[in-house]
Every structure is written in C-alpha cells, then in structure tokens.
PDB file of C-alpha atoms in Angstrom:
ATOM      1  CA  UNK A 757      61.362   9.045  -8.429  1.00 48.00           C
ATOM      2  CA  UNK A 758      63.762  10.942  -6.135  1.00 61.00           C
ATOM      3  CA  UNK A 759      61.247  12.472  -3.710  1.00 79.00           C
ATOM      4  CA  UNK A 760      58.913  10.350  -1.612  1.00 89.00           C
ATOM      5  CA  UNK A 761      55.352  11.644  -1.748  1.00 95.00           C
ATOM      6  CA  UNK A 762      51.762  10.847  -0.878  1.00 96.00           C
ATOM      7  CA  UNK A 763      48.875  11.601  -3.209  1.00 96.00           C
ATOM      8  CA  UNK A 764      45.415  13.067  -2.614  1.00 97.00           C
ATOM      9  CA  UNK A 765      42.952  12.772  -5.493  1.00 97.00           C
ATOM     10  CA  UNK A 766      39.724  14.775  -5.311  1.00 96.00           C
ATOM     11  CA  UNK A 767      36.918  12.712  -6.863  1.00 93.00           C
ATOM     12  CA  UNK A 768      33.807  13.790  -4.994  1.00 80.00           C
ATOM     13  CA  UNK A 769      32.503  16.792  -6.920  1.00 71.00           C
ATOM     14  CA  UNK A 770      28.867  17.096  -7.951  1.00 65.00           C
ATOM     15  CA  UNK A 771      29.664  17.323 -11.707  1.00 67.00           C
ATOM     16  CA  UNK A 772      26.709  19.678 -12.213  1.00 71.00           C
ATOM     17  CA  UNK A 773      27.916  20.732 -15.678  1.00 70.00           C
ATOM     18  CA  UNK A 774      27.810  17.057 -16.645  1.00 77.00           C
ATOM     19  CA  UNK A 775      24.278  16.662 -15.366  1.00 72.00           C
ATOM     20  CA  UNK A 776      25.364  15.054 -12.101  1.00 72.00           C
ATOM     21  CA  UNK A 777      26.924  12.023 -13.817  1.00 77.00           C
ATOM     22  CA  UNK A 778      29.591   9.996 -11.988  1.00 84.00           C
ATOM     23  CA  UNK A 779      32.456  11.967 -13.542  1.00 87.00           C
ATOM     24  CA  UNK A 780      35.401   9.939 -12.145  1.00 90.00           C
ATOM     25  CA  UNK A 781      33.889   6.867 -13.777  1.00 90.00           C
ATOM     26  CA  UNK A 782      33.445   8.436 -17.225  1.00 90.00           C
ATOM     27  CA  UNK A 783      35.687   6.628 -19.704  1.00 90.00           C
ATOM     28  CA  UNK A 784      38.141   8.303 -22.038  1.00 90.00           C
ATOM     29  CA  UNK A 785      40.141   6.001 -24.267  1.00 88.00           C
ATOM     30  CA  UNK A 786      38.518   3.008 -22.604  1.00 86.00           C
ATOM     31  CA  UNK A 787      39.697   3.918 -19.094  1.00 88.00           C
ATOM     32  CA  UNK A 788      37.858   5.706 -16.303  1.00 91.00           C
ATOM     33  CA  UNK A 789      39.106   9.242 -15.681  1.00 94.00           C
ATOM     34  CA  UNK A 790      39.991   8.325 -12.099  1.00 95.00           C
ATOM     35  CA  UNK A 791      41.991   5.284 -13.214  1.00 94.00           C
ATOM     36  CA  UNK A 792      43.946   7.424 -15.655  1.00 93.00           C
ATOM     37  CA  UNK A 793      44.947   9.779 -12.831  1.00 96.00           C
ATOM     38  CA  UNK A 794      45.804   6.890 -10.501  1.00 96.00           C
ATOM     39  CA  UNK A 795      48.116   5.448 -13.155  1.00 92.00           C
ATOM     40  CA  UNK A 796      50.036   8.730 -13.202  1.00 93.00           C
ATOM     41  CA  UNK A 797      50.649   8.592  -9.430  1.00 94.00           C
ATOM     42  CA  UNK A 798      51.661   4.939  -9.193  1.00 91.00           C
ATOM     43  CA  UNK A 799      54.882   6.071  -7.497  1.00 91.00           C
ATOM     44  CA  UNK A 800      53.073   7.477  -4.471  1.00 94.00           C
ATOM     45  CA  UNK A 801      53.777   5.862  -1.131  1.00 93.00           C
ATOM     46  CA  UNK A 802      50.101   6.078  -0.251  1.00 94.00           C
ATOM     47  CA  UNK A 803      47.133   7.402  -2.242  1.00 96.00           C
ATOM     48  CA  UNK A 804      43.921   8.728  -0.725  1.00 96.00           C
ATOM     49  CA  UNK A 805      40.909   9.377  -2.929  1.00 96.00           C
ATOM     50  CA  UNK A 806      38.289  11.772  -1.569  1.00 95.00           C
ATOM     51  CA  UNK A 807      35.049  10.384  -2.971  1.00 93.00           C
ATOM     52  CA  UNK A 808      32.702   7.442  -2.886  1.00 91.00           C
ATOM     53  CA  UNK A 809      34.517   4.063  -3.012  1.00 92.00           C
ATOM     54  CA  UNK A 810      34.506   2.200  -6.302  1.00 91.00           C
ATOM     55  CA  UNK A 811      36.643  -0.407  -8.083  1.00 91.00           C
ATOM     56  CA  UNK A 812      39.921   1.124  -9.238  1.00 91.00           C
ATOM     57  CA  UNK A 813      42.933   0.067 -11.249  1.00 86.00           C
ATOM     58  CA  UNK A 814      45.004  -0.227  -8.054  1.00 88.00           C
ATOM     59  CA  UNK A 815      44.330  -0.204  -4.313  1.00 92.00           C
ATOM     60  CA  UNK A 816      43.786   3.194  -2.669  1.00 95.00           C
ATOM     61  CA  UNK A 817      42.430   4.528   0.614  1.00 95.00           C
ATOM     62  CA  UNK A 818      39.065   6.294   0.627  1.00 96.00           C
ATOM     63  CA  UNK A 819      37.665   9.164   2.638  1.00 95.00           C
ATOM     64  CA  UNK A 820      35.021  11.883   2.395  1.00 93.00           C
ATOM     65  CA  UNK A 821      34.587  15.438   3.582  1.00 89.00           C
ATOM     66  CA  UNK A 822      32.830  15.901   6.917  1.00 85.00           C
ATOM     67  CA  UNK A 823      29.972  17.443   4.909  1.00 86.00           C
ATOM     68  CA  UNK A 824      29.891  15.988   1.417  1.00 83.00           C
ATOM     69  CA  UNK A 825      29.993  18.424  -1.472  1.00 81.00           C
ATOM     70  CA  UNK A 826      31.423  21.387   0.415  1.00 84.00           C
ATOM     71  CA  UNK A 827      34.186  22.217  -2.038  1.00 91.00           C
ATOM     72  CA  UNK A 828      37.804  21.435  -2.914  1.00 93.00           C
ATOM     73  CA  UNK A 829      39.400  22.997   0.167  1.00 95.00           C
ATOM     74  CA  UNK A 830      37.270  20.865   2.475  1.00 94.00           C
ATOM     75  CA  UNK A 831      37.976  17.810   0.320  1.00 94.00           C
ATOM     76  CA  UNK A 832      41.724  18.462   0.374  1.00 96.00           C
ATOM     77  CA  UNK A 833      41.584  18.830   4.146  1.00 95.00           C
ATOM     78  CA  UNK A 834      39.823  15.468   4.410  1.00 95.00           C
ATOM     79  CA  UNK A 835      42.471  13.794   2.260  1.00 95.00           C
ATOM     80  CA  UNK A 836      45.350  15.298   4.226  1.00 94.00           C
ATOM     81  CA  UNK A 837      43.689  14.283   7.506  1.00 94.00           C
ATOM     82  CA  UNK A 838      43.250  10.696   6.271  1.00 94.00           C
ATOM     83  CA  UNK A 839      46.942  10.479   5.457  1.00 93.00           C
ATOM     84  CA  UNK A 840      47.893  11.920   8.838  1.00 89.00           C
ATOM     85  CA  UNK A 841      45.582   9.506  10.660  1.00 83.00           C
ATOM     86  CA  UNK A 842      46.971   6.540   8.726  1.00 82.00           C
ATOM     87  CA  UNK A 843      50.544   7.526   9.579  1.00 76.00           C
ATOM     88  CA  UNK A 844      49.715   7.975  13.231  1.00 74.00           C
ATOM     89  CA  UNK A 845      48.102   4.544  13.214  1.00 71.00           C
ATOM     90  CA  UNK A 846      51.360   3.088  11.885  1.00 68.00           C
ATOM     91  CA  UNK A 847      53.501   4.885  14.409  1.00 62.00           C
ATOM     92  CA  UNK A 848      54.500   7.656  12.007  1.00 54.00           C
ATOM     93  CA  UNK A 849      55.986   5.364   9.378  1.00 47.00           C
ATOM     94  CA  UNK A 850      55.015   4.358   5.896  1.00 43.00           C
ATOM     95  CA  UNK A 851      54.098   0.963   4.537  1.00 40.00           C
ATOM     96  CA  UNK A 852      57.613  -0.477   4.983  1.00 41.00           C
ATOM     97  CA  UNK A 853      59.168  -0.761   8.403  1.00 38.00           C
ATOM     98  CA  UNK A 854      61.349   2.228   9.133  1.00 41.00           C
ATOM     99  CA  UNK A 855      60.388   4.234   6.034  1.00 45.00           C
ATOM    100  CA  UNK A 856      59.900   7.917   6.868  1.00 51.00           C
ATOM    101  CA  UNK A 857      56.590   9.633   6.275  1.00 60.00           C
ATOM    102  CA  UNK A 858      56.877  11.800   3.131  1.00 69.00           C
ATOM    103  CA  UNK A 859      56.648  15.527   3.718  1.00 90.00           C
ATOM    104  CA  UNK A 860      55.170  16.147   0.258  1.00 95.00           C
ATOM    105  CA  UNK A 861      51.562  15.775  -0.898  1.00 96.00           C
ATOM    106  CA  UNK A 862      50.673  15.576  -4.557  1.00 97.00           C
ATOM    107  CA  UNK A 863      47.155  16.969  -5.000  1.00 97.00           C
ATOM    108  CA  UNK A 864      45.129  16.256  -8.144  1.00 97.00           C
ATOM    109  CA  UNK A 865      41.600  16.419  -9.413  1.00 95.00           C
ATOM    110  CA  UNK A 866      40.204  13.157 -10.786  1.00 94.00           C
ATOM    111  CA  UNK A 867      39.345  14.481 -14.252  1.00 93.00           C
ATOM    112  CA  UNK A 868      42.759  14.867 -15.909  1.00 95.00           C
ATOM    113  CA  UNK A 869      42.836  12.461 -18.876  1.00 94.00           C
ATOM    114  CA  UNK A 870      46.259  13.525 -20.163  1.00 93.00           C
ATOM    115  CA  UNK A 871      48.181  13.709 -16.901  1.00 94.00           C
ATOM    116  CA  UNK A 872      51.198  11.411 -16.825  1.00 92.00           C
ATOM    117  CA  UNK A 873      54.138  10.594 -14.628  1.00 93.00           C
ATOM    118  CA  UNK A 874      56.310  13.093 -16.487  1.00 93.00           C
ATOM    119  CA  UNK A 875      54.309  16.008 -15.080  1.00 95.00           C
ATOM    120  CA  UNK A 876      54.392  14.526 -11.586  1.00 95.00           C
ATOM    121  CA  UNK A 877      58.182  14.313 -11.811  1.00 94.00           C
ATOM    122  CA  UNK A 878      58.409  17.915 -13.059  1.00 94.00           C
ATOM    123  CA  UNK A 879      56.376  19.148 -10.087  1.00 96.00           C
ATOM    124  CA  UNK A 880      58.480  17.220  -7.587  1.00 96.00           C
ATOM    125  CA  UNK A 881      61.669  18.493  -9.200  1.00 95.00           C
ATOM    126  CA  UNK A 882      60.323  22.046  -9.137  1.00 95.00           C
ATOM    127  CA  UNK A 883      59.677  21.837  -5.403  1.00 95.00           C
ATOM    128  CA  UNK A 884      63.062  20.215  -4.748  1.00 93.00           C
ATOM    129  CA  UNK A 885      64.825  23.025  -6.625  1.00 93.00           C
ATOM    130  CA  UNK A 886      63.329  25.712  -4.341  1.00 92.00           C
ATOM    131  CA  UNK A 887      63.966  24.792  -0.675  1.00 91.00           C
ATOM    132  CA  UNK A 888      62.009  27.845   0.534  1.00 94.00           C
ATOM    133  CA  UNK A 889      58.963  27.038  -1.581  1.00 95.00           C
ATOM    134  CA  UNK A 890      55.948  25.527   0.149  1.00 96.00           C
ATOM    135  CA  UNK A 891      54.134  24.396  -2.990  1.00 96.00           C
ATOM    136  CA  UNK A 892      54.788  23.817  -6.693  1.00 97.00           C
ATOM    137  CA  UNK A 893      51.838  24.535  -8.982  1.00 97.00           C
ATOM    138  CA  UNK A 894      51.547  23.585 -12.619  1.00 96.00           C
ATOM    139  CA  UNK A 895      50.718  26.495 -14.898  1.00 95.00           C
ATOM    140  CA  UNK A 896      48.819  25.904 -18.125  1.00 91.00           C
ATOM    141  CA  UNK A 897      49.653  27.249 -21.592  1.00 87.00           C
ATOM    142  CA  UNK A 898      47.978  30.551 -20.689  1.00 89.00           C
ATOM    143  CA  UNK A 899      49.999  30.911 -17.480  1.00 90.00           C
ATOM    144  CA  UNK A 900      47.098  30.121 -15.125  1.00 93.00           C
ATOM    145  CA  UNK A 901      47.860  28.382 -11.842  1.00 94.00           C
ATOM    146  CA  UNK A 902      46.506  24.851 -11.418  1.00 96.00           C
ATOM    147  CA  UNK A 903      46.215  24.274  -7.640  1.00 96.00           C
ATOM    148  CA  UNK A 904      44.754  20.804  -8.284  1.00 96.00           C
ATOM    149  CA  UNK A 905      47.796  19.773 -10.307  1.00 97.00           C
ATOM    150  CA  UNK A 906      50.345  20.585  -7.638  1.00 97.00           C
ATOM    151  CA  UNK A 907      52.605  19.343  -4.872  1.00 97.00           C
ATOM    152  CA  UNK A 908      52.522  20.810  -1.369  1.00 97.00           C
ATOM    153  CA  UNK A 909      54.809  20.497   1.602  1.00 95.00           C
ATOM    154  CA  UNK A 910      52.658  18.790   4.203  1.00 94.00           C
ATOM    155  CA  UNK A 911      53.501  21.083   7.135  1.00 93.00           C
ATOM    156  CA  UNK A 912      52.734  24.424   5.449  1.00 95.00           C
ATOM    157  CA  UNK A 913      49.626  22.958   3.812  1.00 96.00           C
ATOM    158  CA  UNK A 914      48.194  21.897   7.163  1.00 94.00           C
ATOM    159  CA  UNK A 915      49.173  25.261   8.639  1.00 94.00           C
ATOM    160  CA  UNK A 916      47.178  27.133   6.011  1.00 95.00           C
ATOM    161  CA  UNK A 917      44.210  24.787   6.312  1.00 96.00           C
ATOM    162  CA  UNK A 918      44.124  25.337  10.075  1.00 95.00           C
ATOM    163  CA  UNK A 919      44.388  29.125   9.668  1.00 95.00           C
ATOM    164  CA  UNK A 920      41.553  29.156   7.126  1.00 95.00           C
ATOM    165  CA  UNK A 921      39.432  26.961   9.367  1.00 94.00           C
ATOM    166  CA  UNK A 922      39.916  29.377  12.251  1.00 95.00           C
ATOM    167  CA  UNK A 923      39.413  32.551  10.179  1.00 94.00           C
ATOM    168  CA  UNK A 924      36.269  31.340   8.371  1.00 94.00           C
ATOM    169  CA  UNK A 925      34.825  29.067  11.071  1.00 93.00           C
ATOM    170  CA  UNK A 926      35.262  26.093   8.773  1.00 93.00           C
ATOM    171  CA  UNK A 927      36.386  25.269   5.252  1.00 93.00           C
ATOM    172  CA  UNK A 928      33.068  24.765   3.495  1.00 93.00           C
ATOM    173  CA  UNK A 929      32.804  26.531   0.161  1.00 91.00           C
ATOM    174  CA  UNK A 930      36.170  28.277   0.332  1.00 94.00           C
ATOM    175  CA  UNK A 931      37.993  28.884  -2.976  1.00 93.00           C
ATOM    176  CA  UNK A 932      41.394  27.347  -3.509  1.00 94.00           C
ATOM    177  CA  UNK A 933      42.976  30.779  -4.083  1.00 94.00           C
ATOM    178  CA  UNK A 934      42.616  31.480  -0.338  1.00 94.00           C
ATOM    179  CA  UNK A 935      44.696  28.398   0.371  1.00 94.00           C
ATOM    180  CA  UNK A 936      47.428  29.014  -2.180  1.00 94.00           C
ATOM    181  CA  UNK A 937      47.512  32.729  -1.409  1.00 93.00           C
ATOM    182  CA  UNK A 938      49.103  32.005   1.977  1.00 92.00           C
ATOM    183  CA  UNK A 939      51.836  29.735   0.633  1.00 95.00           C
ATOM    184  CA  UNK A 940      55.216  30.456  -0.914  1.00 96.00           C
ATOM    185  CA  UNK A 941      54.735  29.089  -4.403  1.00 96.00           C
ATOM    186  CA  UNK A 942      56.998  28.049  -7.257  1.00 96.00           C
ATOM    187  CA  UNK A 943      55.306  27.764 -10.633  1.00 96.00           C
ATOM    188  CA  UNK A 944      56.133  24.916 -13.017  1.00 95.00           C
ATOM    189  CA  UNK A 945      55.169  25.528 -16.661  1.00 94.00           C
ATOM    190  CA  UNK A 946      53.453  22.761 -18.559  1.00 91.00           C
ATOM    191  CA  UNK A 947      56.115  20.740 -20.336  1.00 86.00           C
ATOM    192  CA  UNK A 948      56.357  19.852 -24.036  1.00 87.00           C
ATOM    193  CA  UNK A 949      56.235  16.163 -23.134  1.00 82.00           C
ATOM    194  CA  UNK A 950      52.691  16.518 -21.729  1.00 87.00           C
ATOM    195  CA  UNK A 951      51.246  19.752 -23.127  1.00 87.00           C
ATOM    196  CA  UNK A 952      47.681  18.806 -22.124  1.00 90.00           C
ATOM    197  CA  UNK A 953      48.483  17.677 -18.582  1.00 92.00           C
ATOM    198  CA  UNK A 954      46.188  20.300 -17.013  1.00 93.00           C
ATOM    199  CA  UNK A 955      43.272  19.673 -19.400  1.00 92.00           C
ATOM    200  CA  UNK A 956      40.274  18.800 -17.227  1.00 91.00           C
ATOM    201  CA  UNK A 957      36.807  17.541 -18.112  1.00 91.00           C
ATOM    202  CA  UNK A 958      34.066  19.776 -16.752  1.00 88.00           C
ATOM    203  CA  UNK A 959      31.562  19.484 -19.607  1.00 90.00           C
ATOM    204  CA  UNK A 960      30.464  16.899 -22.163  1.00 91.00           C
ATOM    205  CA  UNK A 961      32.234  19.003 -24.759  1.00 92.00           C
ATOM    206  CA  UNK A 962      35.461  18.529 -22.781  1.00 91.00           C
ATOM    207  CA  UNK A 963      34.833  14.785 -22.663  1.00 90.00           C
ATOM    208  CA  UNK A 964      34.277  14.689 -26.430  1.00 91.00           C
ATOM    209  CA  UNK A 965      37.454  16.709 -27.016  1.00 91.00           C
ATOM    210  CA  UNK A 966      39.480  14.362 -24.809  1.00 90.00           C
ATOM    211  CA  UNK A 967      38.113  11.276 -26.533  1.00 89.00           C
ATOM    212  CA  UNK A 968      38.946  12.694 -29.942  1.00 87.00           C
ATOM    213  CA  UNK A 969      42.415  13.783 -28.857  1.00 85.00           C
ATOM    214  CA  UNK A 970      43.201  10.317 -27.476  1.00 82.00           C
ATOM    215  CA  UNK A 971      42.755   8.951 -30.992  1.00 78.00           C
ATOM    216  CA  UNK A 972      44.623  11.736 -32.752  1.00 72.00           C
ATOM    217  CA  UNK A 973      47.609  12.546 -30.585  1.00 59.00           C
ATOM    218  CA  UNK A 974      49.990  10.011 -32.146  1.00 60.00           C
ATOM    219  CA  UNK A 975      49.952   7.399 -29.387  1.00 69.00           C
ATOM    220  CA  UNK A 976      46.646   5.685 -30.061  1.00 77.00           C
ATOM    221  CA  UNK A 977      48.232   2.214 -30.024  1.00 72.00           C
ATOM    222  CA  UNK A 978      49.819   2.838 -26.621  1.00 73.00           C
ATOM    223  CA  UNK A 979      46.493   4.138 -25.327  1.00 76.00           C
ATOM    224  CA  UNK A 980      44.677   1.082 -26.675  1.00 77.00           C
ATOM    225  CA  UNK A 981      47.212  -1.395 -25.263  1.00 75.00           C
ATOM    226  CA  UNK A 982      47.020   0.288 -21.861  1.00 77.00           C
ATOM    227  CA  UNK A 983      43.226   0.216 -21.925  1.00 78.00           C
ATOM    228  CA  UNK A 984      43.164  -3.485 -22.809  1.00 78.00           C
ATOM    229  CA  UNK A 985      45.715  -4.369 -20.128  1.00 75.00           C
ATOM    230  CA  UNK A 986      43.712  -2.436 -17.560  1.00 74.00           C
ATOM    231  CA  UNK A 987      40.464  -4.118 -18.591  1.00 76.00           C
ATOM    232  CA  UNK A 988      42.027  -7.605 -18.467  1.00 74.00           C
ATOM    233  CA  UNK A 989      44.049  -7.005 -15.299  1.00 75.00           C
ATOM    234  CA  UNK A 990      47.380  -7.583 -17.067  1.00 71.00           C
ATOM    235  CA  UNK A 991      50.598  -5.980 -15.845  1.00 72.00           C
ATOM    236  CA  UNK A 992      52.987  -6.607 -18.718  1.00 70.00           C
ATOM    237  CA  UNK A 993      55.285  -4.471 -20.836  1.00 73.00           C
ATOM    238  CA  UNK A 994      54.289  -5.237 -24.422  1.00 71.00           C
ATOM    239  CA  UNK A 995      56.750  -4.768 -27.287  1.00 76.00           C
ATOM    240  CA  UNK A 996      54.209  -3.561 -29.829  1.00 78.00           C
ATOM    241  CA  UNK A 997      56.821  -3.494 -32.591  1.00 81.00           C
ATOM    242  CA  UNK A 998      57.492  -7.229 -32.274  1.00 81.00           C
ATOM    243  CA  UNK A 999      53.801  -8.106 -32.309  1.00 82.00           C
ATOM    244  CA  UNK A1000      53.032  -5.790 -35.237  1.00 82.00           C
ATOM    245  CA  UNK A1001      55.901  -7.284 -37.230  1.00 84.00           C
ATOM    246  CA  UNK A1002      54.591 -10.761 -36.439  1.00 84.00           C
ATOM    247  CA  UNK A1003      51.076  -9.819 -37.577  1.00 85.00           C
ATOM    248  CA  UNK A1004      52.506  -8.393 -40.812  1.00 86.00           C
ATOM    249  CA  UNK A1005      54.553 -11.530 -41.516  1.00 85.00           C
ATOM    250  CA  UNK A1006      51.577 -13.796 -40.839  1.00 86.00           C
ATOM    251  CA  UNK A1007      49.260 -11.721 -43.022  1.00 86.00           C
ATOM    252  CA  UNK A1008      51.701 -11.512 -45.948  1.00 84.00           C
ATOM    253  CA  UNK A1009      53.289 -14.946 -45.691  1.00 84.00           C
ATOM    254  CA  UNK A1010      50.185 -17.008 -44.925  1.00 86.00           C
ATOM    255  CA  UNK A1011      46.834 -15.185 -45.221  1.00 87.00           C
ATOM    256  CA  UNK A1012      45.337 -11.986 -43.844  1.00 86.00           C
ATOM    257  CA  UNK A1013      43.192 -13.761 -41.179  1.00 86.00           C
ATOM    258  CA  UNK A1014      46.344 -15.449 -39.894  1.00 86.00           C
ATOM    259  CA  UNK A1015      47.488 -12.178 -38.295  1.00 87.00           C
ATOM    260  CA  UNK A1016      45.015 -11.961 -35.373  1.00 87.00           C
ATOM    261  CA  UNK A1017      44.909 -15.747 -34.938  1.00 88.00           C
ATOM    262  CA  UNK A1018      48.699 -15.988 -34.746  1.00 88.00           C
ATOM    263  CA  UNK A1019      49.046 -13.178 -32.228  1.00 86.00           C
ATOM    264  CA  UNK A1020      46.363 -14.852 -30.095  1.00 87.00           C
ATOM    265  CA  UNK A1021      48.252 -18.161 -30.181  1.00 88.00           C
ATOM    266  CA  UNK A1022      51.498 -16.389 -29.306  1.00 84.00           C
ATOM    267  CA  UNK A1023      49.807 -14.847 -26.278  1.00 84.00           C
ATOM    268  CA  UNK A1024      48.455 -18.209 -25.195  1.00 84.00           C
ATOM    269  CA  UNK A1025      51.852 -19.891 -25.617  1.00 87.00           C
ATOM    270  CA  UNK A1026      53.527 -17.079 -23.666  1.00 82.00           C
ATOM    271  CA  UNK A1027      51.039 -17.492 -20.822  1.00 84.00           C
ATOM    272  CA  UNK A1028      51.782 -21.230 -20.657  1.00 85.00           C
ATOM    273  CA  UNK A1029      55.523 -20.547 -20.623  1.00 84.00           C
ATOM    274  CA  UNK A1030      55.081 -17.972 -17.868  1.00 80.00           C
ATOM    275  CA  UNK A1031      53.301 -20.608 -15.757  1.00 83.00           C
ATOM    276  CA  UNK A1032      56.512 -22.644 -15.945  1.00 84.00           C
ATOM    277  CA  UNK A1033      58.663 -19.785 -14.686  1.00 85.00           C
ATOM    278  CA  UNK A1034      59.629 -17.845 -17.813  1.00 84.00           C
ATOM    279  CA  UNK A1035      59.438 -14.082 -17.366  1.00 84.00           C
ATOM    280  CA  UNK A1036      56.267 -12.837 -19.133  1.00 80.00           C
ATOM    281  CA  UNK A1037      58.002 -10.349 -21.435  1.00 81.00           C
ATOM    282  CA  UNK A1038      60.646 -12.942 -22.357  1.00 85.00           C
ATOM    283  CA  UNK A1039      57.930 -15.540 -23.002  1.00 84.00           C
ATOM    284  CA  UNK A1040      56.137 -13.203 -25.417  1.00 85.00           C
ATOM    285  CA  UNK A1041      59.376 -12.408 -27.246  1.00 85.00           C
ATOM    286  CA  UNK A1042      60.329 -16.092 -27.620  1.00 87.00           C
ATOM    287  CA  UNK A1043      56.895 -17.170 -28.830  1.00 87.00           C
ATOM    288  CA  UNK A1044      56.691 -14.243 -31.261  1.00 86.00           C
ATOM    289  CA  UNK A1045      60.134 -15.049 -32.694  1.00 87.00           C
ATOM    290  CA  UNK A1046      59.173 -18.681 -33.324  1.00 89.00           C
ATOM    291  CA  UNK A1047      55.890 -17.743 -34.990  1.00 88.00           C
ATOM    292  CA  UNK A1048      57.551 -15.048 -37.120  1.00 86.00           C
ATOM    293  CA  UNK A1049      60.191 -17.512 -38.343  1.00 87.00           C
ATOM    294  CA  UNK A1050      57.453 -19.970 -39.272  1.00 87.00           C
ATOM    295  CA  UNK A1051      55.552 -17.257 -41.191  1.00 86.00           C
ATOM    296  CA  UNK A1052      58.706 -16.385 -43.139  1.00 85.00           C
ATOM    297  CA  UNK A1053      59.165 -20.061 -44.001  1.00 83.00           C
ATOM    298  CA  UNK A1054      55.632 -20.139 -45.405  1.00 82.00           C
ATOM    299  CA  UNK A1055      56.390 -17.046 -47.454  1.00 81.00           C
ATOM    300  CA  UNK A1056      59.611 -18.598 -48.796  1.00 82.00           C
ATOM    301  CA  UNK A1057      57.743 -21.728 -49.904  1.00 77.00           C
ATOM    302  CA  UNK A1058      55.309 -19.592 -51.893  1.00 71.00           C
ATOM    303  CA  UNK A1059      58.094 -17.582 -53.504  1.00 65.00           C
ATOM    304  CA  UNK A1060      59.565 -20.500 -55.467  1.00 63.00           C
ATOM    305  CA  UNK A1061      60.371 -24.211 -55.531  1.00 60.00           C
ATOM    306  CA  UNK A1062      62.057 -25.637 -52.490  1.00 50.00           C
ATOM    307  CA  UNK A1063      65.747 -26.298 -52.792  1.00 50.00           C
ATOM    308  CA  UNK A1064      66.828 -29.893 -52.877  1.00 45.00           C
ATOM    309  CA  UNK A1065      68.123 -31.383 -49.702  1.00 47.00           C
ATOM    310  CA  UNK A1066      71.896 -31.337 -50.177  1.00 46.00           C
ATOM    311  CA  UNK A1067      72.216 -34.309 -47.875  1.00 42.00           C
ATOM    312  CA  UNK A1068      70.374 -36.594 -50.174  1.00 44.00           C
TER     313      UNK A1068
END
C-alpha cells in the first residue's frame, strides 16, 4: 500500500427494498456484508462506519448523520467530520506518533460482497497517477460511475460538501451526482481481477445472486476458509494445499473418516506448539508433515509385506 488513506463506510441506509432488514448484517458466504467490506480496507489508517454500532471483524470508529436516514451525501459528510474531529483530537496526527494525516478518503457502501483489496489499490493508484484529479471513481462493466466505490482527496471533498451545504441549506436528501459533479474526476475501470467489485446488494434477488456466485466463482474454498477464520477469530494464513493433501493421504492410506479427524488433530497439535513459541503457520506445516508421513507409512504397510530389518 503506497498511499496512506482513511476509509468511510456508509452502513446506515434504510434498506427499504429489503423490507427494512439490517442489510450490513446480512451474510453472504458466511460473513456479514459489512465485515466483507471492512476486510477489503484493512490497510486504512483509520476506518469510520456511518451506521449503528455492532460487532465487527475488526475495530472501527462509529458515527451517524445529524439526522439519521437523510441520504448518502449527509452520511459521507458525517464520516468525513468524524475523521477530522479524531485527527484534531490527536493533534493532527494519526495513530502512531508523528504519522501524517492522510489526505485521501476511501468511500464505500457497506453492501459490496465482492470488493477486495485489489480494487482499493487500483483506485489509489489511479488517483496517484493524476495529480490534478480530486477523486478516482470506479466504473462498472457498463461504464457507470460508482461514487461509493471511490477515493477522494480530503480537501476538495470537504470543499464541495461545504459548498453544497451552503447552496442547499443543508445536505439532506442530496444526490451524490451533485457532489461528484463539482470535482475533477479520474475514472478507474473495473479490473479483470475483481470484475464484480461494484456489485451491490439492494434486493433479495441481489443477495441470492451474490450467495450463488460465492459458491461458483472458483474460490469457494478460500471463501469458506475465510468465513471459518472470521467466525472463530483466527488470524492465520492457511496452506490449503498441505491440508488437502494430508486429508487425501489419511483417507486413502488409513480410512475415509481418518481425514477430518487427522486434520483436527493437526490443528490441535499446531495450537499447542504455538503456545510454546512456534510461529502458527510453521506449527501447522510441521504437524501436517508428520501426520502425512505417518499416513503414507500406513499405506505402505497395506501395500505388501514389510521388509525385513537388515540389522537383524
């Protein structure tokens, strides 16, 4: 991540097309929509969520519009103000002593199940490449601007918010096009690495489509592992290939039920090793290697008679 940035996530909409359900908490692939977005912005210096507080996958700051439910421009203003107030309270610096306040705000809606870090990096790079630009907006496959999948330079953003507030005697109910219309914009096309990054969930049909796509888009195991780690509060890079090979060896060399039992025991052994100072990923690899070797020994014994001990 070359550009320092803050993030504002808008999570306070009424979700009328979903019957008023708590949309940020709706799960896709086992994870709440809001948590999926927060995972994509883990590189932010500070993240403010505009919405009602709730448990989240990582710590964030919370705020609300002055009048709840008055639209995305008012919500964005509330998020930007919360970041400004937090910086002023810290003397104009970030979380680490002497770190400068970022001049870039990443702004996202909370209903983007397929947004990932790759798109965030593309937006930051797009803004960096155009020094005169005041915002970088993602465009979808049809070329439509996505002002809630975008990065904004903090100064121009606050300028436009203040001008809109003065011209309209407030920000309630204003459309986002009035905000972006006053900014110098660079457009960043959706990339092939995340072609559905701008897909949002406004209806139950959208939710159903997202849930189906999670299982069909070729990364279902990664999605499942991430969901399990999130649910269990585990922060660990898992080598799925090693564990799948172990499960195969245990199933073929011993018995089919040995596969899940062996992987469980490997996880338990790795946790014990980690308590004694072994790095978690290294502990998993070592335990898996030992169990896989044992499974191959079992398979060799079944393949034919054991060789005589040459020593005697």
